Structures are given as C-alpha cells and as structure tokens.
CSV table of N, CA and C in Angstrom, one decimal:
chain,number,residue,atom,x,y,z
M,121,GLN,N,87.9,83.3,74.5
M,121,GLN,CA,87.4,82.3,75.4
M,121,GLN,C,88.4,82.2,76.5
M,122,VAL,N,87.9,82.0,77.8
M,122,VAL,CA,88.8,81.9,78.9
M,122,VAL,C,88.6,80.5,79.5
M,123,GLN,N,89.7,79.9,79.9
M,123,GLN,CA,89.6,78.6,80.6
M,123,GLN,C,90.2,78.7,82.0
M,124,LEU,N,89.6,78.1,83.0
M,124,LEU,CA,90.0,78.1,84.4
M,124,LEU,C,90.3,76.7,84.8
M,125,VAL,N,91.5,76.5,85.4
M,125,VAL,CA,91.9,75.1,85.8
M,125,VAL,C,92.2,75.2,87.3
M,126,GLU,N,91.4,74.5,88.1
M,126,GLU,CA,91.6,74.5,89.5
M,126,GLU,C,92.4,73.3,90.0
M,127,SER,N,93.0,73.5,91.2
M,127,SER,CA,93.7,72.4,91.8
M,127,SER,C,93.8,72.6,93.3
M,128,GLY,N,94.0,71.6,94.1
M,128,GLY,CA,94.3,71.7,95.5
M,128,GLY,C,93.2,71.2,96.4
M,129,GLY,N,92.1,70.8,95.9
M,129,GLY,CA,91.0,70.2,96.8
M,129,GLY,C,91.4,68.9,97.4
M,130,GLY,N,90.6,68.4,98.3
M,130,GLY,CA,90.9,67.1,98.9
M,130,GLY,C,90.2,67.0,100.3
M,131,LEU,N,90.7,66.0,101.0
M,131,LEU,CA,90.1,65.6,102.3
M,131,LEU,C,91.0,66.1,103.4
M,132,VAL,N,90.5,66.8,104.4
M,132,VAL,CA,91.3,67.3,105.5
M,132,VAL,C,90.5,67.2,106.8
M,133,GLN,N,91.2,67.1,107.9
M,133,GLN,CA,90.5,67.0,109.2
M,133,GLN,C,90.1,68.4,109.7
M,134,PRO,N,89.1,68.5,110.5
M,134,PRO,CA,88.7,69.8,111.1
M,134,PRO,C,89.9,70.4,111.7
M,135,GLY,N,90.1,71.7,111.5
M,135,GLY,CA,91.2,72.5,112.0
M,135,GLY,C,92.4,72.5,111.1
M,136,GLY,N,92.3,71.7,110.0
M,136,GLY,CA,93.4,71.7,109.1
M,136,GLY,C,93.3,72.8,108.0
M,137,SER,N,94.3,72.7,107.1
M,137,SER,CA,94.4,73.7,106.0
M,137,SER,C,94.5,73.1,104.7
M,138,LEU,N,94.0,73.9,103.7
M,138,LEU,CA,94.2,73.5,102.3
M,138,LEU,C,94.4,74.8,101.5
M,139,ARG,N,95.0,74.7,100.4
M,139,ARG,CA,95.2,75.8,99.5
M,139,ARG,C,94.7,75.5,98.1
M,140,LEU,N,93.8,76.2,97.6
M,140,LEU,CA,93.3,76.1,96.3
M,140,LEU,C,94.0,77.0,95.3
M,141,SER,N,94.2,76.6,94.1
M,141,SER,CA,94.8,77.4,93.0
M,141,SER,C,93.9,77.3,91.8
M,142,CYS,N,93.9,78.4,91.1
M,142,CYS,CA,93.1,78.5,89.8
M,142,CYS,C,93.9,79.3,88.8
M,143,ALA,N,94.2,78.7,87.7
M,143,ALA,CA,95.0,79.4,86.7
M,143,ALA,C,94.1,79.6,85.5
M,144,ALA,N,94.1,80.9,85.1
M,144,ALA,CA,93.3,81.3,83.9
M,144,ALA,C,94.1,81.4,82.7
M,145,SER,N,93.5,81.0,81.6
M,145,SER,CA,94.2,81.1,80.3
M,145,SER,C,93.2,81.5,79.2
M,146,GLY,N,93.8,82.0,78.1
M,146,GLY,CA,92.9,82.5,77.0
M,146,GLY,C,92.9,84.0,76.9
M,147,SER,N,91.9,84.5,76.4
M,147,SER,CA,91.8,86.0,76.1
M,147,SER,C,91.4,86.7,77.3
M,148,ILE,N,92.3,87.2,78.1
M,148,ILE,CA,92.0,87.9,79.3
M,148,ILE,C,92.7,89.3,79.2
M,149,PHE,N,91.9,90.3,79.5
M,149,PHE,CA,92.4,91.6,79.6
M,149,PHE,C,92.8,91.9,81.1
M,150,SER,N,93.4,93.0,81.3
M,150,SER,CA,94.1,93.2,82.6
M,150,SER,C,93.1,93.5,83.7
M,151,ILE,N,91.9,94.0,83.4
M,151,ILE,CA,91.0,94.3,84.4
M,151,ILE,C,89.9,93.3,84.6
M,152,TYR,N,90.0,92.5,85.6
M,152,TYR,CA,89.0,91.5,85.9
M,152,TYR,C,89.0,91.1,87.3
M,153,VAL,N,87.9,90.5,87.7
M,153,VAL,CA,87.8,90.0,89.1
M,153,VAL,C,87.8,88.5,89.1
M,154,MET,N,88.6,87.9,90.1
M,154,MET,CA,88.6,86.5,90.2
M,154,MET,C,88.1,86.2,91.6
M,155,GLY,N,87.6,85.0,91.8
M,155,GLY,CA,87.1,84.6,93.1
M,155,GLY,C,86.8,83.1,93.2
M,156,TRP,N,86.3,82.8,94.3
M,156,TRP,CA,85.9,81.4,94.6
M,156,TRP,C,84.5,81.4,95.2
M,157,TYR,N,83.7,80.4,94.6
M,157,TYR,CA,82.4,80.2,95.1
M,157,TYR,C,82.4,78.7,95.6
M,158,ARG,N,81.3,78.4,96.4
M,158,ARG,CA,81.2,77.0,96.8
M,158,ARG,C,79.7,76.6,96.8
M,159,GLN,N,79.5,75.3,96.6
M,159,GLN,CA,78.1,74.8,96.6
M,159,GLN,C,78.0,73.4,97.2
M,160,VAL,N,77.0,73.2,98.0
M,160,VAL,CA,76.7,71.9,98.5
M,160,VAL,C,75.4,71.5,97.9
M,161,PRO,N,75.1,70.2,97.8
M,161,PRO,CA,73.9,69.7,97.2
M,161,PRO,C,72.6,70.3,97.8
M,162,GLY,N,71.7,70.7,97.0
M,162,GLY,CA,70.5,71.3,97.4
M,162,GLY,C,70.5,72.8,97.8
M,163,LYS,N,71.7,73.4,97.7
M,163,LYS,CA,71.8,74.8,98.1
M,163,LYS,C,72.4,75.6,96.9
M,164,GLN,N,72.1,76.9,97.0
M,164,GLN,CA,72.7,77.8,95.9
M,164,GLN,C,74.2,77.9,96.1
M,165,ARG,N,74.8,78.2,94.9
M,165,ARG,CA,76.2,78.5,95.0
M,165,ARG,C,76.4,79.8,95.7
M,166,GLU,N,77.4,79.9,96.5
M,166,GLU,CA,77.6,81.1,97.3
M,166,GLU,C,79.0,81.6,97.2
M,167,LEU,N,79.2,82.9,97.2
M,167,LEU,CA,80.5,83.5,97.2
M,167,LEU,C,81.3,83.2,98.4
M,168,VAL,N,82.5,82.8,98.2
M,168,VAL,CA,83.4,82.6,99.4
M,168,VAL,C,84.3,83.8,99.5
M,169,ALA,N,85.0,84.2,98.4
M,169,ALA,CA,85.9,85.3,98.4
M,169,ALA,C,86.2,85.8,97.0
M,170,SER,N,86.5,87.0,96.9
M,170,SER,CA,86.9,87.6,95.5
M,170,SER,C,88.0,88.6,95.7
M,171,VAL,N,88.7,88.8,94.6
M,171,VAL,CA,89.8,89.8,94.6
M,171,VAL,C,89.8,90.5,93.2
M,172,THR,N,89.9,91.8,93.3
M,172,THR,CA,89.9,92.6,92.0
M,172,THR,C,91.4,92.6,91.5
M,173,SER,N,91.5,93.2,90.3
M,173,SER,CA,92.8,93.3,89.6
M,173,SER,C,93.7,94.2,90.4
M,174,VAL,N,93.2,95.1,91.3
M,174,VAL,CA,94.1,96.0,92.0
M,174,VAL,C,94.2,95.5,93.5
M,175,GLY,N,93.7,94.3,93.8
M,175,GLY,CA,93.9,93.7,95.1
M,175,GLY,C,92.8,93.9,96.1
M,176,GLY,N,91.7,94.5,95.7
M,176,GLY,CA,90.6,94.7,96.7
M,176,GLY,C,89.9,93.3,96.9
M,177,THR,N,89.7,93.0,98.1
M,177,THR,CA,89.1,91.7,98.5
M,177,THR,C,87.7,91.8,99.2
M,178,ASN,N,87.0,90.7,99.0
M,178,ASN,CA,85.7,90.6,99.6
M,178,ASN,C,85.5,89.1,100.1
M,179,TYR,N,85.0,89.0,101.4
M,179,TYR,CA,84.9,87.6,101.9
M,179,TYR,C,83.5,87.4,102.5
M,180,ALA,N,83.0,86.2,102.4
M,180,ALA,CA,81.8,85.8,103.1
M,180,ALA,C,82.1,85.9,104.6
M,181,ASP,N,81.1,86.3,105.4
M,181,ASP,CA,81.2,86.4,106.8
M,181,ASP,C,81.7,85.1,107.4
M,182,SER,N,81.2,84.0,106.9
M,182,SER,CA,81.5,82.7,107.5
M,182,SER,C,83.0,82.3,107.3
M,183,VAL,N,83.8,83.0,106.5
M,183,VAL,CA,85.2,82.6,106.3
M,183,VAL,C,86.1,83.7,106.7
M,184,LYS,N,85.6,84.8,107.1
M,184,LYS,CA,86.5,85.9,107.5
M,184,LYS,C,87.4,85.5,108.6
M,185,GLY,N,88.7,85.8,108.5
M,185,GLY,CA,89.6,85.5,109.5
M,185,GLY,C,90.2,84.1,109.4
M,186,ARG,N,89.6,83.3,108.5
M,186,ARG,CA,90.1,81.9,108.3
M,186,ARG,C,90.7,81.7,106.9
M,187,PHE,N,90.0,82.3,105.9
M,187,PHE,CA,90.4,82.2,104.5
M,187,PHE,C,91.1,83.4,104.0
M,188,THR,N,92.1,83.3,103.1
M,188,THR,CA,92.7,84.4,102.5
M,188,THR,C,92.8,84.2,101.0
M,189,ILE,N,92.3,85.2,100.3
M,189,ILE,CA,92.4,85.1,98.8
M,189,ILE,C,93.5,86.0,98.3
M,190,SER,N,94.2,85.5,97.3
M,190,SER,CA,95.3,86.3,96.7
M,190,SER,C,95.4,86.0,95.2
M,191,ARG,N,96.1,86.9,94.5
M,191,ARG,CA,96.2,86.6,93.1
M,191,ARG,C,97.6,87.0,92.6
M,192,ASP,N,98.1,86.4,91.6
M,192,ASP,CA,99.3,86.7,90.9
M,192,ASP,C,98.9,87.1,89.5
M,193,ASN,N,98.9,88.4,89.2
M,193,ASN,CA,98.5,88.9,87.9
M,193,ASN,C,99.4,88.4,86.8
M,194,ALA,N,100.7,88.3,87.1
M,194,ALA,CA,101.6,87.8,86.0
M,194,ALA,C,101.3,86.4,85.6
M,195,LYS,N,100.8,85.6,86.5
M,195,LYS,CA,100.4,84.2,86.2
M,195,LYS,C,98.9,84.0,85.9
M,196,SER,N,98.2,85.1,86.0
M,196,SER,CA,96.7,85.0,85.9
M,196,SER,C,96.1,83.9,86.8
M,197,THR,N,96.6,83.9,88.0
M,197,THR,CA,96.3,82.8,89.0
M,197,THR,C,95.7,83.4,90.3
M,198,VAL,N,94.7,82.8,90.8
M,198,VAL,CA,94.2,83.1,92.1
M,198,VAL,C,94.3,82.0,93.0
M,199,TYR,N,94.5,82.3,94.3
M,199,TYR,CA,94.7,81.3,95.3
M,199,TYR,C,93.7,81.5,96.5
M,200,LEU,N,93.4,80.5,97.1
M,200,LEU,CA,92.5,80.5,98.3
M,200,LEU,C,93.2,79.7,99.4
M,201,GLN,N,93.8,80.4,100.4
M,201,GLN,CA,94.3,79.7,101.5
M,201,GLN,C,93.3,79.5,102.6
M,202,MET,N,93.0,78.3,102.9
M,202,MET,CA,91.9,78.0,103.8
M,202,MET,C,92.5,77.4,105.1
M,203,ASN,N,92.3,78.1,106.2
M,203,ASN,CA,92.8,77.6,107.5
M,203,ASN,C,91.7,77.4,108.5
M,204,SER,N,92.0,76.6,109.5
M,204,SER,CA,91.0,76.4,110.6
M,204,SER,C,89.7,75.8,109.9
M,205,LEU,N,89.8,74.9,109.0
M,205,LEU,CA,88.7,74.4,108.3
M,205,LEU,C,87.7,73.7,109.2
M,206,LYS,N,86.4,73.8,108.9
M,206,LYS,CA,85.3,73.3,109.6
M,206,LYS,C,84.5,72.3,108.8
M,207,PRO,N,83.8,71.4,109.3
M,207,PRO,CA,83.0,70.5,108.5
M,207,PRO,C,82.0,71.2,107.6
M,208,GLU,N,81.5,72.3,108.1
M,208,GLU,CA,80.6,73.1,107.3
M,208,GLU,C,81.2,73.8,106.1
M,209,ASP,N,82.5,73.7,106.0
M,209,ASP,CA,83.2,74.2,104.8
M,209,ASP,C,83.2,73.2,103.6
M,210,THR,N,82.8,72.0,103.9
M,210,THR,CA,82.7,70.9,102.9
M,210,THR,C,81.8,71.4,101.8
M,211,ALA,N,82.3,71.3,100.6
M,211,ALA,CA,81.6,71.8,99.4
M,211,ALA,C,82.4,71.5,98.1
M,212,VAL,N,81.8,71.7,97.0
M,212,VAL,CA,82.6,71.8,95.8
M,212,VAL,C,82.9,73.3,95.6
M,213,TYR,N,84.1,73.6,95.4
M,213,TYR,CA,84.6,75.0,95.3
M,213,TYR,C,84.9,75.3,93.8
M,214,TYR,N,84.3,76.4,93.3
M,214,TYR,CA,84.4,76.8,91.9
M,214,TYR,C,85.2,78.1,91.8
M,215,CYS,N,86.1,78.1,90.9
M,215,CYS,CA,86.8,79.3,90.5
M,215,CYS,C,86.0,80.1,89.6
M,216,HIS,N,86.0,81.4,89.7
M,216,HIS,CA,85.2,82.3,88.9
M,216,HIS,C,86.0,83.5,88.5
M,217,LEU,N,85.8,83.9,87.2
M,217,LEU,CA,86.4,85.1,86.7
M,217,LEU,C,85.3,85.9,86.0
M,218,ARG,N,85.3,87.2,86.4
M,218,ARG,CA,84.4,88.1,85.7
M,218,ARG,C,85.2,89.2,85.0
M,219,GLU,N,84.9,89.3,83.7
M,219,GLU,CA,85.5,90.4,82.9
M,219,GLU,C,84.4,91.1,82.2
M,220,GLY,N,84.2,92.3,82.7
M,220,GLY,CA,83.0,93.1,82.1
M,220,GLY,C,81.7,92.3,82.4
M,221,LEU,N,81.0,92.0,81.3
M,221,LEU,CA,79.7,91.3,81.5
M,221,LEU,C,79.9,89.8,81.3
M,222,MET,N,81.1,89.3,81.1
M,222,MET,CA,81.3,87.9,80.9
M,222,MET,C,81.7,87.2,82.2
M,223,ASN,N,81.2,86.0,82.4
M,223,ASN,CA,81.5,85.2,83.6
M,223,ASN,C,82.0,83.9,83.2
M,224,TYR,N,83.1,83.4,83.8
M,224,TYR,CA,83.6,82.1,83.5
M,224,TYR,C,83.8,81.3,84.7
M,225,TRP,N,83.6,80.0,84.6
M,225,TRP,CA,83.7,79.1,85.8
M,225,TRP,C,84.7,78.0,85.5
M,226,GLY,N,85.3,77.5,86.6
M,226,GLY,CA,86.1,76.3,86.6
M,226,GLY,C,85.2,75.1,86.7
M,227,GLN,N,85.8,73.9,86.7
M,227,GLN,CA,85.1,72.7,86.7
M,227,GLN,C,84.7,72.3,88.1
M,228,GLY,N,85.3,72.9,89.1
M,228,GLY,CA,85.0,72.6,90.5
M,228,GLY,C,86.0,71.6,91.1
M,229,THR,N,86.3,71.8,92.4
M,229,THR,CA,87.1,70.9,93.1
M,229,THR,C,86.5,70.6,94.5
M,230,GLN,N,86.5,69.4,94.8
M,230,GLN,CA,85.8,69.0,96.1
M,230,GLN,C,86.7,69.2,97.3
M,231,VAL,N,86.2,69.9,98.3
M,231,VAL,CA,86.8,70.0,99.6
M,231,VAL,C,86.0,69.3,100.6
M,232,THR,N,86.5,68.4,101.3
M,232,THR,CA,85.8,67.7,102.4
M,232,THR,C,86.6,67.8,103.7
M,233,VAL,N,85.9,68.3,104.7
M,233,VAL,CA,86.4,68.5,106.0
M,233,VAL,C,85.7,67.5,106.9
M,234,SER,N,86.5,66.5,107.3
M,234,SER,CA,85.9,65.4,108.1
M,234,SER,C,87.0,64.7,108.9
M,235,SER,N,86.6,64.2,110.1
M,235,SER,CA,87.6,63.4,110.9
M,235,SER,C,87.4,61.9,110.6
C-alpha cells in the first residue's frame, strides 16, 4: 500500500507563487510516475504535470512556462513550483502516483488564487 501526503496549498494573490510537496511512503518500487492533478467543482479532474522516474516531464498547456514539476527519488517526493498564478488556477490539487497498473491519490490540497 502507498500513502501520499501533500502540503503547501493556500491562498495567494494573482501573480504570486506557491510550492506544493507530496511525499510517498509504503511499498514503492523504483519505476513509477508521479504527478499533480487538479479539480474544480463540476469539472473533471485534469492533469497539471507529471514526471517519470528518469525525469521526463509532461505539462498541461495551461501551465507551461509557469509551473515546474520536480522529484527527489531518494525522498520519494514530488514538488510543483507554481509561479505567475492566475485565478483560473484555483482548484483542489491532488498528488498522484502510478506504478504499473496501480494508481494512488493524495487527499488533496486547496489552492486559491484571489485578490
């Protein structure tokens, strides 16, 4: 079983920055993908960014150039640096880990961008 613990959400003004962290624990093998999704009420959860175990990254078009995903394999932790935040980035952000056919989710952390 894998557990994901997120931190770093909160309230920020437009143009500001936040950094999300997600630490994974439990039975994890070395090859897995970690990432961040977000969801607003009434909409489907959408991929924000993901990173493979060898550092390959993928971003949603809406966050390219503003968000950066990174991971520390030694700590089984993934980070999401969010810069130039916009009100439309407001959502609950979920950490995700995929290992083979298994998918694991964090509990979610609220990010609110508002003046």
